[in-house]
Short mmCIF file of C-alpha atoms in Angstrom, two decimals:
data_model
loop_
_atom_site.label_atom_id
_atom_site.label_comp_id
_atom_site.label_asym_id
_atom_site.label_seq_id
_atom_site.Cartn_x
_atom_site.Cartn_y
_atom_site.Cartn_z
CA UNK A 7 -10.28 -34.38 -130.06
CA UNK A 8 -8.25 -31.07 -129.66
CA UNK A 9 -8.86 -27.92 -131.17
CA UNK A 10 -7.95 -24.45 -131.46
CA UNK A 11 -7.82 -22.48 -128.38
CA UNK A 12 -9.66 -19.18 -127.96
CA UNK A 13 -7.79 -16.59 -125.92
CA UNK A 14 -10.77 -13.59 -124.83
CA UNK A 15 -6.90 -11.29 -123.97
CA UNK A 16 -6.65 -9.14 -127.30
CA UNK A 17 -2.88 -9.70 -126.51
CA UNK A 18 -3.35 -12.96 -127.70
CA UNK A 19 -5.68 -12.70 -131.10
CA UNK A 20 -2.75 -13.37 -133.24
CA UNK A 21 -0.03 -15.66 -131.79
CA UNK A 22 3.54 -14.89 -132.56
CA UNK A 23 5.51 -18.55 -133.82
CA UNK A 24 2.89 -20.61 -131.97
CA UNK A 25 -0.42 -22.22 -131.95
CA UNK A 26 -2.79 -23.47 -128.55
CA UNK A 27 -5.42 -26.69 -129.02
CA UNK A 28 -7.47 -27.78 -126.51
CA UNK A 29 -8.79 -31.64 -125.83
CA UNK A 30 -11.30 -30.80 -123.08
CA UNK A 31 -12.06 -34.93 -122.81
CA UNK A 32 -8.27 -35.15 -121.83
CA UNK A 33 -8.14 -31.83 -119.83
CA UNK A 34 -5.39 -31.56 -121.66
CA UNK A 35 -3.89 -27.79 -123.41
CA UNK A 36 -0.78 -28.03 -125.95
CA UNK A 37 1.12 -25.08 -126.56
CA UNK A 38 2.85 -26.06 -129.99
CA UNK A 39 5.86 -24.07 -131.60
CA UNK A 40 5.24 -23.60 -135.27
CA UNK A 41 7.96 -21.84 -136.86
CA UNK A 42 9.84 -24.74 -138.48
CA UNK A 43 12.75 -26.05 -139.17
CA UNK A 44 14.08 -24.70 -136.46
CA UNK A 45 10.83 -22.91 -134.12
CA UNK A 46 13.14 -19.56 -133.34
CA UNK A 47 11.05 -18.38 -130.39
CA UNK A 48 11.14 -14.39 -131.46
CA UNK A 49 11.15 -11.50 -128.66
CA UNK A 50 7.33 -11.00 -128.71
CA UNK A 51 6.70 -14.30 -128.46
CA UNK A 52 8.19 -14.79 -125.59
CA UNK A 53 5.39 -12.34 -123.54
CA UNK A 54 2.68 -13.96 -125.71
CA UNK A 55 3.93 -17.28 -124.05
CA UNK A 56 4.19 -16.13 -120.73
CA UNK A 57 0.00 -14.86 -121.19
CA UNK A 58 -0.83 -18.00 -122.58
CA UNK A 59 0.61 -20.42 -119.75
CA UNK A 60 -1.26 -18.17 -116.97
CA UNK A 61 -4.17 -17.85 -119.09
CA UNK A 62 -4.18 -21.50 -119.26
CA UNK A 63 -3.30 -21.72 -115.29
CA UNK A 64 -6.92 -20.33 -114.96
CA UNK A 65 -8.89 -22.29 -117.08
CA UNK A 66 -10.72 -25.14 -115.13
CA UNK A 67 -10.94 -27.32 -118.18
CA UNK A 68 -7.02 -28.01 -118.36
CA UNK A 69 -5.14 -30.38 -115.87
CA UNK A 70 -1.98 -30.62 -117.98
CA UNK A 71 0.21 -28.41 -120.23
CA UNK A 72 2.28 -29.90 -122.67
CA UNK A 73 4.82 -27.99 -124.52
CA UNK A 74 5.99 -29.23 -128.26
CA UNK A 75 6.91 -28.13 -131.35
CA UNK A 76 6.47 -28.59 -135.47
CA UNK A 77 8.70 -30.80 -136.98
CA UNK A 78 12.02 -32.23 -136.18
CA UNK A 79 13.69 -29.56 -133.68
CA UNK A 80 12.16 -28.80 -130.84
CA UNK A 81 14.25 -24.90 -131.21
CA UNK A 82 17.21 -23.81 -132.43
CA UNK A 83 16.61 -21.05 -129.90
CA UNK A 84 15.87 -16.95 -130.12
CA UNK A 85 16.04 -14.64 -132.80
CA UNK A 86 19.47 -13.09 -132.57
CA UNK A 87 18.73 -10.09 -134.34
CA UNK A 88 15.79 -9.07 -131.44
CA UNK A 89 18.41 -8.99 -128.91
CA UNK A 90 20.37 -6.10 -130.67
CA UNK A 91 16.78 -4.50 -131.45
CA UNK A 92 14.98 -4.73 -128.01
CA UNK A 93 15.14 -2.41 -125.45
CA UNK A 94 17.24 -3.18 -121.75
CA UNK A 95 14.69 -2.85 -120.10
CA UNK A 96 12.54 -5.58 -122.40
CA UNK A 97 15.51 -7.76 -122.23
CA UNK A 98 15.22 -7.42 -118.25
CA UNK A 99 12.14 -9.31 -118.39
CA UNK A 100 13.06 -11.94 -120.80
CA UNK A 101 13.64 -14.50 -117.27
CA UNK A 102 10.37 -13.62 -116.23
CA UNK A 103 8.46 -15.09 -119.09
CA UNK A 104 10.44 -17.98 -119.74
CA UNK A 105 9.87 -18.92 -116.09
CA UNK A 106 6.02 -19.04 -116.89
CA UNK A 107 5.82 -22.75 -116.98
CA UNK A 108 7.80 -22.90 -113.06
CA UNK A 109 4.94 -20.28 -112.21
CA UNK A 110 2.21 -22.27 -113.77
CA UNK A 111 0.38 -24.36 -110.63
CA UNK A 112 -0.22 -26.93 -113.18
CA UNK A 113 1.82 -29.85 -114.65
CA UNK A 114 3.73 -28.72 -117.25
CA UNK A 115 4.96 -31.34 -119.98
CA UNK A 116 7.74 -30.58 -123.11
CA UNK A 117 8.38 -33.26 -125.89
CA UNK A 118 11.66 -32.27 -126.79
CA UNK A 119 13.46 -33.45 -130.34
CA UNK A 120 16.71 -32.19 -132.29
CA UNK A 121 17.93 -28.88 -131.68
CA UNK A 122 16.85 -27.80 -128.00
CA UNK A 123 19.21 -24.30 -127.83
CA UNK A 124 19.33 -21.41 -126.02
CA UNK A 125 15.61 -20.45 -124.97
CA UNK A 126 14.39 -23.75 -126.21
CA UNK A 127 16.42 -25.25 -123.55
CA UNK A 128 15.93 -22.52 -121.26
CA UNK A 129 11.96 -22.78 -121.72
CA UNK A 130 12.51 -26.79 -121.19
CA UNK A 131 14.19 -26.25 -118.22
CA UNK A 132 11.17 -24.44 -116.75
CA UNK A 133 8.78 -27.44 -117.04
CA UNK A 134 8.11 -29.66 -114.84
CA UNK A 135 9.03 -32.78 -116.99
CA UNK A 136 11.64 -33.31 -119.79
CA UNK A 137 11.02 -35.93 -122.12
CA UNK A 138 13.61 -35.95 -125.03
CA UNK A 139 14.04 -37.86 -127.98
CA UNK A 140 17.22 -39.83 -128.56
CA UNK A 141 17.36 -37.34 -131.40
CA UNK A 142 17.37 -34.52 -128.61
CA UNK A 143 20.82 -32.01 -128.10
CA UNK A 144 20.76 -29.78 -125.18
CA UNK A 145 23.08 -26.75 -125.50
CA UNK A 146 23.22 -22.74 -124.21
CA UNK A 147 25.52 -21.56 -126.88
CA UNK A 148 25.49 -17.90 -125.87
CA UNK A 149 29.53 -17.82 -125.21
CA UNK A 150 29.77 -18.22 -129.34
CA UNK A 151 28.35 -14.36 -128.80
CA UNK A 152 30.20 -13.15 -126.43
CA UNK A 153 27.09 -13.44 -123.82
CA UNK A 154 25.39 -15.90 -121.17
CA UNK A 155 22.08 -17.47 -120.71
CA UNK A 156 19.75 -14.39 -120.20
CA UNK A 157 16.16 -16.39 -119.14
CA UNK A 158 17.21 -18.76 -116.52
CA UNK A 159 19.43 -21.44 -118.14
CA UNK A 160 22.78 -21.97 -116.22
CA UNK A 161 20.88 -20.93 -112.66
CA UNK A 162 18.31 -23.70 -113.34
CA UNK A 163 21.16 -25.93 -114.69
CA UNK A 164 23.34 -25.58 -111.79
CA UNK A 165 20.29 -26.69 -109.45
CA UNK A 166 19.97 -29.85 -111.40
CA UNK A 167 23.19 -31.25 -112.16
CA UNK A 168 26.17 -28.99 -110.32
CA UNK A 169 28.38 -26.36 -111.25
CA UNK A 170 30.76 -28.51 -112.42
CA UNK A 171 28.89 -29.83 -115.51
CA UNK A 172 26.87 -26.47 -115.82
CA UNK A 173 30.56 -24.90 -116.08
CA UNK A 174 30.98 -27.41 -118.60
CA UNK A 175 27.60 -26.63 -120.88
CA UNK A 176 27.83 -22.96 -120.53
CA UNK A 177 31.27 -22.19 -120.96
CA UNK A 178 32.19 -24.20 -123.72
CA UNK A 179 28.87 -24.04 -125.14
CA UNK A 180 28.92 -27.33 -125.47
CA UNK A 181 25.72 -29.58 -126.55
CA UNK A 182 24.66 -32.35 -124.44
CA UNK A 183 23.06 -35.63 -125.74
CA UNK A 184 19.42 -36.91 -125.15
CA UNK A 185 21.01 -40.18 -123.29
CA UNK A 186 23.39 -38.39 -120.99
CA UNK A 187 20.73 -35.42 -120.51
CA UNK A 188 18.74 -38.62 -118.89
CA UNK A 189 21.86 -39.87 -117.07
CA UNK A 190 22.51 -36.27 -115.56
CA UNK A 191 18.70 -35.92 -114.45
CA UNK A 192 18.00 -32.86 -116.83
CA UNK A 193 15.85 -35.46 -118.89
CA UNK A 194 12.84 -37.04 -117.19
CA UNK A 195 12.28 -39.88 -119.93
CA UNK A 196 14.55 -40.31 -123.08
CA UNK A 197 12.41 -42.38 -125.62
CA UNK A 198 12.81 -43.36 -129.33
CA UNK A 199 12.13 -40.38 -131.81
CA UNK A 200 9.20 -42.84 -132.92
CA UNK A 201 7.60 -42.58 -129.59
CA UNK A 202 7.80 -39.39 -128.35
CA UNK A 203 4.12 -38.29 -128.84
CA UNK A 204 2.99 -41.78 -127.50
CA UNK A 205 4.94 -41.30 -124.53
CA UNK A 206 3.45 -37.82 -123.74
CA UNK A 207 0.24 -39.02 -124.16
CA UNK A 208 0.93 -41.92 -121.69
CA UNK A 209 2.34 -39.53 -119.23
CA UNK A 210 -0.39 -37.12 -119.60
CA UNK A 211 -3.07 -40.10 -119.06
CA UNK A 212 -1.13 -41.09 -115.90
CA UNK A 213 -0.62 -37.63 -114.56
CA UNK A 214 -4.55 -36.96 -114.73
CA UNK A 215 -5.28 -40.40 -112.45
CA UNK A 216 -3.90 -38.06 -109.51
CA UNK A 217 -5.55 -35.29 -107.01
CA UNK A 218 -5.54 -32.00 -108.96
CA UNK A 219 -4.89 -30.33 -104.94
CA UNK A 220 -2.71 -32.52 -104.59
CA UNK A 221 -0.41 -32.37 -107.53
CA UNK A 222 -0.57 -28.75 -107.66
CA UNK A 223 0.71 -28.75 -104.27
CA UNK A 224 2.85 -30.83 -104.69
CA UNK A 225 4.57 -28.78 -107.30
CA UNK A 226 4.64 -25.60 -105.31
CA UNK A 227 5.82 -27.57 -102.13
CA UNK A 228 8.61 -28.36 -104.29
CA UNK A 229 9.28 -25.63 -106.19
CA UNK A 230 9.41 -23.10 -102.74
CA UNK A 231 11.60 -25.61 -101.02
CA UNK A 232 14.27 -26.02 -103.76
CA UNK A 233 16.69 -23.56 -101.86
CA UNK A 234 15.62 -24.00 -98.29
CA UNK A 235 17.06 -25.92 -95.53
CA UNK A 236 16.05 -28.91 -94.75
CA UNK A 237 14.33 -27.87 -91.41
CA UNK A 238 12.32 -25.99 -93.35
CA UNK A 239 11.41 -28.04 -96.49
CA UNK A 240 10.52 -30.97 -94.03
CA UNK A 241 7.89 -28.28 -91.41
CA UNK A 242 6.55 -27.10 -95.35
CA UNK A 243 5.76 -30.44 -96.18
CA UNK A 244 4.10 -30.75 -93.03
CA UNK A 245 2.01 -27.48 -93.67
CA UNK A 246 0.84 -28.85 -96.74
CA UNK A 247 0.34 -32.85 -96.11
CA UNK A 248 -2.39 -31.16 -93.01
CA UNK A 249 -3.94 -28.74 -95.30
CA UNK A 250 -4.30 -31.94 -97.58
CA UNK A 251 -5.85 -33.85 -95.18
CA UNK A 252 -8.78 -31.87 -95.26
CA UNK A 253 -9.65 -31.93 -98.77
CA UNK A 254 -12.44 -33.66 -100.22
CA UNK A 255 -9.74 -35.81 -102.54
CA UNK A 256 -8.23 -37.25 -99.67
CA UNK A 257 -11.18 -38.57 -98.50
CA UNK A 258 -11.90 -39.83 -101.52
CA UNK A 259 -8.26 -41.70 -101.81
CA UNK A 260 -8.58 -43.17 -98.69
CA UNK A 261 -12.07 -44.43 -99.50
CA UNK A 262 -11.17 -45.71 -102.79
CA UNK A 263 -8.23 -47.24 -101.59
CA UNK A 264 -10.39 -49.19 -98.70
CA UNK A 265 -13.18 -50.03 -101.33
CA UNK A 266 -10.49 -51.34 -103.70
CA UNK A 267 -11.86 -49.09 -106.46
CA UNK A 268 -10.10 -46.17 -108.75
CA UNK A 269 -10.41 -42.81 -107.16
CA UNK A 270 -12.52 -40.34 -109.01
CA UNK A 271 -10.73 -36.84 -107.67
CA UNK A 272 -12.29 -34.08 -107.76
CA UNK A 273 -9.75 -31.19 -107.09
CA UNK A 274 -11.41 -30.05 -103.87
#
């Protein structure tokens, strides 16, 4: 059963547009936007977030992180006005926290639905997996300003699908569909709008049957390699598949795995 988190950072007594619950049986931490209709992630939320996912990076009760959000859009994106208000050098920073989920050693899951603009998207693009809604619309509409993505959004875009089609979302601001999100491999899973807690859940259960080394390793492995050669990704991987072999859950897989039983990993 989840329940509210308690932050001991005095940064975080009173959350900005957001709410954290904790299911400690699941390992499990949800970060939940709660400014409906349309969760407009505001300028100081945008630090709080970035505390909260490495506050949650440290606590040994959570294995996954999953990002969602009140009612039927996930978010329309920022608050326009804070743009105008903050200072350059707090704008500077506004890539930084966004990229707190890419930072975060743990699995990080978003449930996206409707609207998923701007720093929504840009914030969804920083998690590890995607799973959108049929209901879901991807779009960085900042050219209707006169601006461009400012936390991440076309450079993460480009990595996935080209510049081609990123050209084609950022420069016509143009939104992009749940289905062909999936078909473009910015989506990891595009499910009914019926289903979309279920299949967190699921994906949260089935992330948790795996090494906690390992996955987190697996993520950084990953995440250091994305612009590397391929000489170097492949003696990385190496690196890390030795250190591996001298944990504790390796062991354990390969015992389990002889014995015919479910491992029982123990992040070590």
């Amino acid at each position: 059963m989840s329940s509210p988190y308690t932050f001991a950072d005095p940064r975080l007594a009173k959350l900005d547009g957001f709410e954290v619950e904790i299911d400690e049986a699941r390992e499990r931490a949800d970060i939940i936007l709660g400014r409906p209709p349309y969760n407009v992630v505001a300028m100081p939320q945008r630090d709080q977030l970035r505390l909260t996912f490495e506050t949650l990076d440290e606590d040994q009760r959570v294995r996954i992180i999953v990002l969602r959000a009140e009612g039927e859009h996930f978010s329309s994106g920022g608050n326009i006005g804070g743009f105008m208000e903050a200072s350059p050098e707090h704008v500077s920073k506004l890539a930084w926290n966004i990229a707190a989920p890419a930072r975060c050693a743990k699995p990080v899951i978003v449930a996206n639905r409707g609207y998923c603009f701007g720093v929504g998207f840009e914030l969804s693009l920083a998690c590890d997996f995607r799973i959108a809604s049929e209901t879901t619309q991807y779009a960085l509409p900042e050219q209707k300003l006169g601006q461009i993505p400012g936390s991440g959004g076309s450079a993460r875009l480009q990595k996935m699908v080209g510049i081609t089609r990123t050209k084609d979302i950022v420069m016509r601001s143009k939104r992009i569909s749940a289905k062909q999100a999936l078909e473009w491999g910015i989506a990891t899973e595009c499910v009914p709008d019926s289903e979309l807690e279920k299949a967190t859940d699921k994906l949260v259960d089935e992330l948790r049957t795996f090494s906690p080394l390992a996955q987190r390793t697996a993520k950084k492995l990953l995440n250091d390699t994305e612009d590397s050669t391929l000489a170097i990704a492949i003696e990385l991987e190496g690196h890390c598949y030795s250190r591996l072999r001298q944990s504790e859950d390796f062991k354990e897989g390969v015992e389990a795995f002889n014995a015919k039983r479910p491992p029982k990993f123990a992040g070590r």
